[in-house]
Amino acid sequence: MFSGLGRLVVRFPWLVIGAWLIAIVAVVATAPKLTATTEQSDFLPSHYESVQAMELQQKAFPNSNTPAALIVFERSDGAPLTDQDAAVISSAATKLSDKHIKDVTAVQALPPSQTKVIGVVAVAMEKATDAAAKNQTDAVKALRDALKEQVSGTDLKAGVTGTAAQMLDQQDSSEKGLAIIGIATVVLILVLLLVIFRSPIIALLPIIVIGMVSALANGVIASASAAFDLKIDNSVQSLLVVVLFGVGTDYILFLMFRFRERLRAGEDPKTAMVSSVERVGEAITSAAAAVIIAFGALTLSTLGMFRSMGIALAIAVAVALLAGLTLVPAIVSLLGTKVFWPSKAWQTEPEGARFRAVGNALGKRPAVFAAVSGGVLLVLGVFALGFNPTFDLSSGSTSNAAESTVYGKELLKGMPAGSTQPSQVYLRAEQGTLNQGELDAFRTALTGVSGVGQVSSATLSKDSAVAEFQVTLADKPESDAALETVKGPLRDTAHASAPAGTTAVVGGMTSVFVDFQHAMNRDYMVVFPVAGILIMIVLALLLRSVVAPWYLMASVFLGFAATLGSAVLVFQRIQGEQGLIFQLPLIMYLFVVALGTDYNILMVARLREEAREGNDPHAAAALAVRHTGPTVAAAGVILAGTFASMMLAGNSVLSQMGFAISLGITIAAFVMAMFFTPAVTALVGRFAWWPGHGGDAEQPPVWDTEWSETDVVSGQSRH
């Protein structure tokens, strides 16, 4: 199959390139715009209480005055507010209201805090109609501009925080982060490929090819999102950049390393490319299939954000694979050996002393290598037991210098921690209307809940059948304590205290996070094992073995635990952060399992190839490490580096994701694939390929013998 594909591409390279160009233009011209949402409730199924509360709010209170933004005033010298300052704040609220800023429905000064350190003005806005709507963020921009005029010439300073302001700052941070990630990724790939191949043509090849196909991938993803009503999270767009460039560059590297190897074996460029597609095609396709399956397993998630992420990333990998097997071979077959210009290093194999030494050492003492590498993974994996999820995505998705973050912290000086995002409790009469006695008794019950700071008086709907209570929690809305309050006593009290003939539901962002937590726990129990089983099937089909997939997946699971443990060690233990972003284990599992399996597949495919050529298990391991080690190392450095670029985005969400995924890929390449997998395969011996036939050699290995390039191609060792 892959031999035929290689011959077809090499025979008609211009036709292949033309087909790609036509497809790219057609998709880009017809695809809708890819938009992202920051509204977390968009990702939850309708049966969750937080979503039911939101639906009830939209029906009963379509023009709800729940503040979308809060203006925080304080003195520049940090002193308590004076009566004159309070008058200035009240006047500022009136003037801002008189400006009739578009989509701002109400501006009201709140009573001063007891400490008089801050003053607060609440701003209500028209609700966003959909994920792409910018009415609230545009209103915040106008509000911030108008606010400068109100504090100019006074002793006060002010800033806008709250949900709408946080959304605006998240979008700005996401755009800046995406630009930084894109630039850093491109520069990193260019530099590393220049160092590896010493050729500007090869260095530019992935940038040009992936830059072209990324437009097609984004178009297909946007069309799929529109067709299936998928909600794309902001972080997905950052991941798309690094997945396309990282994975795409890896596949190109796999191909180019084998192309160079076949040229050194004496084949002409076109024959060498056909041989490369034939020999590497199966491994690349199997590796991509593992990644696509892992991402595809996310469609089993109850959370829309993960379903859309899985489909988007699976499409990206599929496009990168197709380009790696067709577009890249077509371009390289036209260039021939000029692709290595001006370097001549492709003509002769370097000594490769390091990988030869590592391979020989591993072949002699595989048990030592297996024990040490496995021990490192186990030790790091122990720290994973301390993982604590955090839902602080609002501040985590922006820089600490963002206005909403700065004044969100200032707000806590004078108001309960939950003021930025109060929870809402809705009481609905099944028939008739609610009376004042029922409302007062219900409010009293809510006020007595531990962890609740304030409860507003009831706001009735037009038909008096639904009442809304604004509940300000004593803790930050995204904190563990706030989640425990909503999950336990607040929901329990609201449900139990609802008068006969009424029902109560708890809404708000904290309630959304509670439901997210429940959905995530369910997803861990479903997505993890399904992805693992499907990847094992891919490995079994590739290797024609039912033995090797077990220890290969065991190594990947060890790598996952070690990666999560390392993230806990760095962020929670060393940096002292409250926890790691709640979705990190699932995202990291998929990336480490899927992309980590890439390197395992590449290494074990070479192990099988060496075994089939007649080398015994120890010699096969030595040869595989020597000749596949440089490919795995180069691909691992590039892919880990592209994900590490996410740490430059300037917010903790992308920093944690970038660190964890890049570390996981490093562990997968340099611990699992380089040492653990070949060492365990050498120890298991020919049984690793059961019920297939490995073809182990009968002669004992000679470890001080040099293997030439021709020997590697033929699979025979010289003694």
XYZ file of C-alpha atoms in Angstrom:
719
model
C 0.000 0.000 0.000
C 2.620 2.555 1.078
C 4.967 1.468 -1.679
C 2.222 2.154 -4.222
C 1.458 5.519 -2.624
C 5.128 6.458 -2.748
C 5.431 5.530 -6.435
C 2.268 7.469 -7.287
C 3.416 10.637 -5.503
C 6.948 10.509 -6.923
C 5.637 9.859 -10.452
C 3.110 12.735 -10.408
C 4.514 15.332 -7.966
C 3.059 18.384 -9.722
C -0.387 16.786 -9.793
C -0.186 16.133 -6.031
C 0.949 19.693 -5.293
C -1.761 21.127 -7.547
C -4.450 19.030 -5.850
C -3.362 20.349 -2.454
C -3.426 23.963 -3.641
C -6.915 23.559 -5.124
C -8.181 21.931 -1.927
C -6.711 24.683 0.258
C -8.226 27.483 -1.830
C -11.624 25.759 -1.992
C -11.815 25.109 1.751
C -10.589 28.561 2.776
C -13.034 30.242 0.384
C -16.085 28.314 1.602
C -15.412 27.651 5.296
C -17.003 29.823 7.997
C -14.862 31.762 10.462
C -13.510 29.712 13.369
C -14.710 31.400 16.577
C -14.038 30.570 20.205
C -16.063 30.998 23.370
C -15.006 31.784 26.929
C -18.438 30.997 28.407
C -17.841 27.803 30.375
C -21.533 26.945 30.666
C -21.618 26.539 26.870
C -19.799 23.245 27.330
C -22.150 21.530 29.820
C -25.090 19.239 28.971
C -28.559 20.584 29.766
C -29.308 18.148 32.599
C -26.863 19.850 34.967
C -28.354 22.160 37.592
C -26.207 25.163 36.658
C -27.472 24.997 33.055
C -31.079 24.594 34.213
C -30.633 27.702 36.361
C -29.277 29.645 33.387
C -32.188 28.565 31.198
C -34.638 29.621 33.923
C -32.916 32.990 34.236
C -33.162 33.601 30.493
C -36.903 32.847 30.516
C -37.891 34.620 33.725
C -35.373 37.480 33.725
C -34.425 38.212 30.102
C -33.330 41.713 31.159
C -31.648 40.683 34.401
C -29.677 43.452 36.105
C -27.024 41.045 37.403
C -23.818 43.117 37.156
C -21.676 42.132 34.194
C -18.953 44.522 35.320
C -17.855 46.186 38.549
C -16.014 49.498 38.705
C -13.691 49.581 41.713
C -12.600 52.977 43.108
C -9.889 53.595 45.695
C -7.674 56.421 46.802
C -4.305 56.711 45.106
C -2.605 57.047 48.506
C -4.303 53.909 49.882
C -6.121 55.823 52.621
C -9.827 55.228 53.456
C -12.361 56.984 51.273
C -13.644 60.341 52.526
C -17.185 61.676 52.212
C -15.933 63.831 49.337
C -14.567 60.726 47.619
C -17.917 58.994 48.064
C -19.618 61.972 46.428
C -17.196 61.803 43.491
C -17.942 58.100 43.046
C -21.693 58.710 43.133
C -21.323 61.533 40.631
C -19.158 59.340 38.379
C -21.862 56.653 38.366
C -24.475 59.215 37.346
C -22.303 60.654 34.572
C -21.466 57.206 33.217
C -25.170 56.357 33.172
C -25.946 59.619 31.346
C -23.457 58.707 28.586
C -25.813 55.886 27.519
C -22.971 53.588 26.561
C -24.188 51.018 24.073
C -25.389 47.740 25.675
C -25.061 49.182 29.215
C -28.511 48.920 30.817
C -27.820 50.242 34.331
C -25.038 51.919 36.324
C -25.473 52.095 40.097
C -23.156 53.045 42.961
C -23.234 50.490 45.801
C -23.050 51.419 49.494
C -19.422 51.947 50.622
C -17.665 48.975 52.192
C -17.440 48.890 55.985
C -13.696 49.536 55.854
C -14.236 52.385 53.353
C -11.116 51.241 51.502
C -12.954 50.859 48.180
C -16.064 52.088 46.442
C -17.950 49.997 43.902
C -20.219 50.840 40.995
C -22.219 47.960 39.503
C -22.792 47.931 35.735
C -25.497 45.801 34.118
C -25.312 44.986 30.415
C -27.278 43.342 27.651
C -26.512 39.637 27.583
C -24.223 38.207 24.894
C -26.355 36.569 22.223
C -23.792 33.930 21.202
C -20.145 32.941 21.530
C -19.042 35.385 18.834
C -20.989 38.370 20.235
C -18.803 41.273 21.341
C -21.455 43.548 22.830
C -20.295 43.144 26.446
C -16.573 43.341 25.706
C -17.118 46.402 23.488
C -19.124 47.970 26.325
C -16.221 47.366 28.715
C -13.825 49.100 26.312
C -16.116 52.137 26.129
C -16.616 52.060 29.891
C -12.862 52.052 30.550
C -12.344 54.984 28.187
C -15.125 56.992 29.841
C -13.863 56.116 33.322
C -10.517 57.846 32.770
C -12.331 61.146 32.448
C -14.193 60.622 35.741
C -11.103 60.099 37.909
C -8.896 62.629 36.126
C -7.924 65.439 38.514
C -9.185 63.578 41.626
C -7.425 61.655 44.384
C -9.020 58.453 43.130
C -7.989 55.690 40.783
C -10.384 53.146 39.289
C -10.583 50.055 37.118
C -13.185 47.699 35.676
C -13.413 44.057 36.721
C -16.200 41.461 36.757
C -17.205 38.809 34.230
C -17.389 41.027 31.114
C -14.050 42.702 31.888
C -12.437 39.339 32.549
C -13.782 38.060 29.219
C -12.256 41.034 27.388
C -8.879 40.591 29.088
C -8.958 36.841 28.398
C -9.558 37.496 24.696
C -6.723 40.031 24.563
C -4.419 37.652 26.430
C -5.409 34.787 24.122
C -4.665 36.821 20.974
C -1.292 37.963 22.284
C -0.470 34.465 23.511
C -1.400 32.954 20.154
C 0.903 35.385 18.348
C 3.769 34.663 20.754
C 3.255 30.894 20.478
C 3.159 31.056 16.675
C 6.333 33.135 16.399
C 8.215 31.084 18.997
C 7.166 27.819 17.334
C 8.306 28.903 13.883
C 11.641 30.269 15.163
C 12.281 27.120 17.198
C 11.611 24.800 14.263
C 13.817 26.873 11.969
C 16.739 26.930 14.411
C 16.565 23.249 15.362
C 16.249 22.007 11.792
C 19.145 24.236 10.718
C 21.255 22.702 13.477
C 20.199 19.140 12.617
C 20.405 19.243 8.795
C 22.420 22.441 8.199
C 20.117 23.226 5.303
C 17.824 26.270 5.042
C 15.624 24.394 2.565
C 14.786 21.604 5.032
C 14.409 24.188 7.806
C 11.843 26.125 5.749
C 10.064 23.027 4.396
C 7.855 22.369 7.485
C 7.097 26.075 7.920
C 5.898 26.448 4.335
C 4.073 23.119 4.101
C 2.375 23.307 7.493
C 1.599 26.979 7.023
C -0.264 26.010 3.841
C -2.122 23.014 5.241
C -3.008 24.792 8.501
C -5.352 27.029 6.523
C -7.058 23.897 5.185
C -7.187 22.297 8.646
C -8.697 25.422 10.230
C -11.274 25.588 7.451
C -12.299 21.951 7.904
C -12.477 22.425 11.688
C -14.602 25.563 11.304
C -16.967 23.735 8.932
C -17.250 20.800 11.336
C -17.896 23.175 14.252
C -20.681 24.907 12.326
C -22.201 21.645 11.084
C -22.280 19.939 14.484
C -22.727 23.056 16.653
C -19.422 22.522 18.461
C -18.156 25.083 20.983
C -14.447 25.820 20.573
C -12.589 26.866 23.723
C -9.984 29.657 23.480
C -7.164 27.308 24.482
C -7.937 25.001 21.511
C -6.673 27.588 19.032
C -3.318 27.738 20.817
C -3.147 23.942 20.853
C -3.971 23.800 17.138
C -0.899 25.867 16.311
C 1.511 23.684 18.261
C -0.145 20.402 17.229
C -0.017 21.240 13.524
C 3.549 22.517 13.577
C 4.842 20.068 16.176
C 3.261 16.867 14.895
C 3.630 17.905 11.254
C 7.339 18.610 11.727
C 7.770 15.268 13.493
C 6.270 13.380 10.546
C 8.452 15.314 8.107
C 11.495 14.515 10.266
C 10.677 10.795 10.298
C 10.475 10.859 6.514
C 13.607 12.957 5.929
C 15.794 10.879 8.254
C 14.812 7.714 6.380
C 15.214 9.493 2.995
C 18.757 10.459 3.955
C 19.446 6.905 5.121
C 18.309 5.429 1.793
C 20.436 7.930 -0.162
C 23.479 6.890 1.864
C 22.654 3.282 1.020
C 23.171 4.173 -2.664
C 19.621 4.668 -3.964
C 18.786 7.492 -6.362
C 16.559 10.294 -4.954
C 13.259 9.114 -6.444
C 13.810 5.489 -5.444
C 14.954 6.657 -1.995
C 11.723 8.625 -1.514
C 9.579 5.662 -2.587
C 11.513 3.452 -0.145
C 11.111 6.055 2.602
C 7.344 6.281 2.197
C 7.178 2.474 2.101
C 9.294 1.949 5.225
C 8.161 4.903 7.338
C 4.586 5.188 6.046
C 3.236 2.375 8.180
C 4.908 3.694 11.339
C 3.774 7.296 10.710
C 0.232 6.209 9.881
C 0.048 4.002 12.964
C 1.420 6.814 15.108
C -1.078 9.272 13.652
C -3.878 6.740 14.095
C -2.985 6.472 17.786
C -3.120 10.247 18.140
C -6.377 10.559 16.190
C -7.973 7.761 18.206
C -6.881 9.341 21.480
C -8.294 12.707 20.471
C -11.353 11.024 19.007
C -12.022 9.383 22.376
C -12.836 12.871 23.637
C -16.114 12.676 21.726
C -17.253 10.399 24.583
C -16.857 13.296 27.005
C -19.958 14.868 28.534
C -18.296 18.274 28.162
C -18.721 20.088 24.879
C -15.306 21.745 25.201
C -13.559 18.361 25.117
C -15.725 16.961 22.333
C -14.922 19.957 20.138
C -11.252 19.831 21.155
C -11.031 16.143 20.258
C -12.575 16.623 16.827
C -10.486 19.738 16.085
C -7.162 18.153 17.050
C -7.981 14.867 15.311
C -8.670 16.785 12.091
C -5.381 18.689 12.496
C -3.369 15.480 12.925
C -5.128 13.796 9.982
C -4.279 16.753 7.732
C -0.650 16.736 8.971
C -0.417 12.981 8.243
C -1.851 13.340 4.748
C 0.586 16.161 3.987
C 3.484 14.119 5.362
C 2.688 11.157 3.122
C 1.850 13.057 -0.080
C 2.708 16.766 -0.243
C 6.146 16.527 1.392
C 7.308 13.509 -0.688
C 6.099 15.295 -3.845
C 8.097 18.437 -3.036
C 11.222 16.529 -1.977
C 11.096 14.269 -5.051
C 11.257 17.409 -7.215
C 14.161 18.861 -5.247
C 16.113 15.614 -4.914
C 19.408 15.995 -3.083
C 19.145 19.792 -3.441
C 16.859 19.670 -0.422
C 20.031 19.275 1.710
C 21.803 22.287 0.113
C 24.389 23.573 0.949
C 25.351 20.774 3.345
C 27.156 17.682 2.042
C 26.767 15.799 5.315
C 23.920 13.715 3.858
C 26.420 11.827 1.675
C 28.211 10.050 4.535
C 26.935 8.671 7.805
C 28.398 10.450 10.853
C 30.119 8.398 13.479
C 27.173 8.748 15.851
C 29.364 7.715 18.758
C 26.901 8.752 21.442
C 23.939 6.775 20.178
C 26.187 3.842 19.273
C 27.579 3.855 22.815
C 24.107 4.134 24.359
C 22.770 1.374 22.118
C 25.650 -0.984 22.891
C 25.380 -0.295 26.627
C 21.627 -0.907 26.575
C 22.074 -4.101 24.561
C 24.588 -5.406 27.102
C 22.601 -4.465 30.235
C 18.922 -4.029 29.326
C 17.794 -4.889 32.862
C 19.743 -1.952 34.313
C 18.308 0.473 31.756
C 14.771 -0.823 32.312
C 15.086 -0.574 36.102
C 16.610 2.924 36.151
C 14.264 4.458 33.579
C 11.231 2.764 35.120
C 12.352 3.841 38.594
C 12.594 7.501 37.539
C 9.065 7.364 36.162
C 7.735 5.728 39.325
C 9.359 8.261 41.663
C 7.964 11.221 39.726
C 4.599 9.475 39.454
C 4.222 9.396 43.249
C 3.788 13.180 43.289
C 0.714 12.821 41.044
C -1.214 11.670 44.122
C -1.070 15.277 45.376
C -2.891 16.695 42.337
C -5.475 19.333 43.253
C -7.682 20.757 40.474
C -8.357 24.483 40.351
C -11.087 26.278 38.426
C -9.467 29.697 38.541
C -9.614 30.151 34.779
C -10.592 33.823 34.882
C -7.347 35.116 36.370
C -5.360 32.140 35.085
C -6.266 32.977 31.493
C -4.929 36.535 31.784
C -1.705 38.112 32.933
C -1.385 39.398 36.494
C -1.136 42.918 35.066
C -4.562 42.765 33.376
C -6.970 45.398 34.707
C -9.675 42.884 35.626
C -7.141 40.845 37.615
C -5.613 43.849 39.404
C -8.937 45.395 40.429
C -10.460 42.004 41.128
C -7.876 41.680 43.899
C -8.522 45.251 45.063
C -12.237 44.470 45.298
C -11.506 41.845 47.952
C -10.235 44.577 50.310
C -13.734 45.762 51.025
C -16.228 43.148 49.838
C -16.765 39.413 50.222
C -14.506 37.332 48.002
C -17.476 36.167 45.921
C -18.473 39.663 44.851
C -16.896 39.410 41.398
C -19.160 36.526 40.372
C -22.125 36.096 42.744
C -24.168 32.931 42.594
C -27.871 32.991 41.822
C -30.563 30.923 43.490
C -33.932 30.678 41.738
C -37.179 29.732 43.429
C -40.003 28.785 41.063
C -43.664 28.171 41.868
C -45.053 25.156 40.020
C -48.467 26.848 39.967
C -49.626 30.332 40.895
C -47.309 32.952 42.383
C -44.831 33.282 45.234
C -45.853 35.191 48.366
C -43.645 37.433 50.494
C -43.674 35.111 53.485
C -42.255 32.253 51.432
C -39.589 34.522 49.971
C -38.488 35.870 53.369
C -38.284 32.402 54.909
C -36.290 31.076 51.943
C -33.879 34.026 52.059
C -33.347 33.515 55.793
C -32.472 29.860 55.176
C -29.927 30.817 52.496
C -28.363 33.476 54.735
C -27.685 30.860 57.398
C -25.603 28.663 55.093
C -21.967 28.411 56.140
C -19.764 29.974 53.459
C -22.389 32.488 52.315
C -21.511 36.154 52.791
C -24.606 38.039 51.666
C -28.022 37.232 50.195
C -29.972 39.924 48.359
C -33.683 40.455 48.629
C -35.757 38.572 46.095
C -36.285 39.950 42.611
C -39.553 38.704 41.120
C -40.288 37.880 37.499
C -43.142 39.683 35.746
C -45.598 36.896 36.565
C -44.309 36.614 40.169
C -43.770 32.888 39.631
C -39.957 32.992 39.824
C -37.717 34.744 42.353
C -33.995 35.448 41.966
C -31.650 35.744 44.960
C -28.115 37.058 44.449
C -25.848 35.039 46.774
C -22.384 36.435 47.471
C -20.086 33.698 48.738
C -17.513 34.290 51.451
C -14.780 32.759 49.287
C -13.518 33.401 45.751
C -16.017 31.889 43.282
C -13.438 29.506 41.770
C -11.856 28.419 45.074
C -12.140 24.931 46.562
C -14.042 26.373 49.539
C -16.622 28.075 47.290
C -17.135 24.879 45.287
C -17.683 22.911 48.494
C -20.194 25.518 49.692
C -22.257 25.348 46.500
C -21.922 21.599 46.014
C -22.957 20.821 49.592
C -24.741 23.181 51.980
C -26.020 25.817 49.525
C -27.643 23.394 47.090
C -28.870 21.163 49.918
C -30.392 24.084 51.802
C -31.964 25.596 48.683
C -33.565 22.284 47.719
C -34.724 21.440 51.242
C -36.005 24.940 52.111
C -38.085 25.413 48.979
C -41.714 25.766 50.128
C -44.265 23.157 49.090
C -45.211 23.547 45.457
C -41.923 25.201 44.518
C -38.520 24.088 43.252
C -35.128 25.705 43.689
C -31.989 25.614 41.550
C -28.555 27.138 42.138
C -26.799 28.886 39.251
C -23.788 31.094 38.661
C -20.195 30.400 37.728
C -19.362 28.464 40.911
C -22.312 26.172 40.245
C -20.993 25.690 36.703
C -17.607 24.679 38.115
C -19.255 22.199 40.492
C -20.964 20.537 37.545
C -17.723 20.647 35.553
C -16.015 18.785 38.378
C -18.685 16.089 38.350
C -18.530 15.773 34.552
C -14.714 15.588 34.596
C -14.719 12.741 37.119
C -17.103 10.848 34.852
C -14.915 11.543 31.825
C -11.818 10.224 33.589
C -13.611 6.900 34.047
C -14.669 6.690 30.382
C -12.196 8.517 28.142
C -8.982 7.217 29.737
C -9.674 3.479 29.373
C -11.328 3.796 25.944
C -8.355 5.734 24.543
C -5.938 3.222 26.078
C -7.748 0.184 24.673
C -8.043 1.660 21.169
C -4.359 2.607 21.086
C -3.454 -0.913 22.196
C -5.444 -2.257 19.249
C -3.468 0.003 16.878
C -0.207 -1.276 18.374
C -1.352 -4.889 18.099
C -2.244 -4.431 14.434
C 1.035 -2.678 13.654
C 3.231 -5.200 15.460
C 1.088 -8.295 14.808
C 1.612 -8.999 18.487
C -0.553 -9.285 21.595
C 2.424 -9.081 23.974
C 4.313 -5.890 23.101
C 1.253 -3.582 23.312
C 0.868 -4.374 27.023
C 4.277 -3.210 28.137
C 4.259 -0.358 25.628
C 1.037 1.006 27.131
C 2.381 0.358 30.632
C 5.349 2.566 29.795
C 3.028 5.282 28.468
C 0.894 5.190 31.631
C 4.071 5.483 33.706
C 5.040 8.458 31.561
C 1.651 10.070 32.179
C 1.928 9.610 35.941
C 5.487 10.963 35.927
C 4.408 14.009 33.910
C 1.468 14.826 36.173
C 3.672 14.272 39.215
C 6.307 16.642 37.824
C 3.673 19.329 37.220
C 2.394 18.923 40.789
C 5.959 19.113 42.095
C 6.782 22.301 40.158
C 3.547 24.278 40.447
C 1.998 23.091 43.719
C 5.004 22.117 45.802
C 7.726 24.518 44.599
C 5.730 27.533 43.375
C 3.042 27.101 46.032
C 0.031 27.445 43.724
C -3.355 26.263 44.971
C -3.666 23.672 42.244
C -3.413 22.859 38.558
C -6.065 23.735 35.984
C -8.844 21.187 36.249
C -8.675 19.931 32.644
C -4.901 19.380 32.693
C -4.906 15.612 33.487
C -7.271 14.805 30.617
C -5.458 16.985 28.080
C -2.074 15.772 29.280
C -3.158 12.141 29.254
C -4.230 12.394 25.644
C -1.111 14.224 24.521
C 1.337 12.080 26.465
C -0.431 8.816 25.606
C -0.988 9.716 21.957
C 2.194 11.604 21.129
C 4.272 9.470 23.485
C 3.034 6.423 21.624
C 4.390 8.063 18.428
C 7.950 7.622 19.634
C 7.277 4.173 21.029
C 5.850 3.160 17.653
C 8.855 4.542 15.789
C 11.285 2.747 18.097
C 9.417 -0.544 18.285
C 8.875 -0.570 14.498
C 12.656 -0.367 14.093
C 13.111 -3.040 16.766
C 10.791 -5.318 14.813
C 12.574 -4.478 11.565
C 15.959 -5.367 13.083
C 14.544 -8.574 14.561
C 13.069 -9.591 11.209
C 16.475 -9.093 9.600
C 17.857 -11.828 11.857
C 19.333 -9.895 14.801
C 18.831 -11.363 18.266
C 16.863 -9.212 20.802
C 19.946 -7.566 22.372
C 21.554 -6.731 19.032
C 18.216 -5.497 17.669
C 17.860 -3.144 20.648
C 21.393 -1.831 20.161
C 20.848 -1.201 16.439
C 17.416 0.362 16.974
C 18.731 2.836 19.559
C 21.741 3.670 17.423
C 19.792 4.398 14.245
C 16.380 5.511 15.524
C 17.718 7.335 18.582
C 18.742 10.462 16.611
C 15.317 10.635 14.937
C 13.443 10.259 18.223
C 15.735 12.767 19.940
C 15.359 15.379 17.193
C 11.592 14.908 16.931
C 11.225 14.972 20.718
C 13.206 18.196 21.079
C 11.194 19.917 18.344
C 7.782 18.759 19.560
C 8.569 19.453 23.226
C 9.944 22.844 22.248
C 6.820 23.800 20.325
C 4.621 23.004 23.311
C 7.051 24.740 25.662
C 6.452 27.924 23.646
C 3.019 28.042 25.305
C 4.818 29.019 28.522
C 5.635 32.367 26.881
C 1.946 33.283 26.516
C 1.909 35.113 29.853
C -0.879 33.304 31.738
C -0.867 30.354 34.089
C -3.360 28.221 32.121
C -1.188 28.033 29.001
C 1.992 27.949 31.101
C 0.841 24.861 32.971
C -0.344 23.179 29.775
C 2.878 24.034 27.951
C 5.101 22.829 30.781
C 3.213 19.593 31.381
C 2.838 18.578 27.730
C 6.418 19.488 26.778
C 7.756 17.598 29.803
C 5.548 14.633 28.963
C 6.871 14.547 25.407
C 10.446 14.832 26.700
C 9.855 11.880 29.021
C 8.193 9.949 26.187
C 11.106 10.529 23.818
C 14.147 10.392 26.089
C 13.055 7.965 28.827
C 10.290 5.762 27.450
C 11.190 5.358 23.760
C 14.970 5.738 24.070
C 15.559 3.488 27.103
C 12.531 1.765 28.641
C 10.908 0.338 25.499
C 14.050 -1.128 23.836
C 15.349 -2.388 27.190
C 12.105 -4.215 28.044
C 11.853 -5.544 24.464
C 15.392 -6.948 24.743
C 14.479 -8.605 28.045
C 11.216 -10.085 26.732
C 13.026 -11.382 23.642
C 11.296 -13.078 20.731
C 8.153 -13.523 22.863
C 7.539 -9.758 22.409
C 6.345 -10.458 18.851
C 4.083 -13.404 19.702
C 2.101 -14.726 17.880
C 4.064 -13.116 15.013
C 7.601 -14.057 14.066
C 10.442 -11.789 15.094
C 13.125 -13.828 13.390
C 15.687 -13.562 16.189
C 19.236 -14.435 15.187
C 20.829 -17.440 16.739
C 24.371 -16.052 16.857
C 25.335 -14.097 20.001
C 25.848 -10.332 19.660
C 29.348 -8.887 19.470
C 29.199 -5.512 21.239
C 32.525 -4.058 20.109
C 31.677 -4.541 16.437
C 30.891 -1.533 14.209
C 27.721 -1.645 12.122
C 27.888 0.140 8.794
C 25.012 1.920 7.056
C 24.815 -0.897 4.499
C 24.568 -3.410 7.340
C 21.663 -1.496 8.829
C 19.809 -1.450 5.544
C 20.319 -5.170 5.055
C 19.764 -5.908 8.709
C 22.983 -7.961 8.985
C 25.696 -7.308 11.548
C 29.343 -7.823 10.628
C 31.316 -10.084 12.949
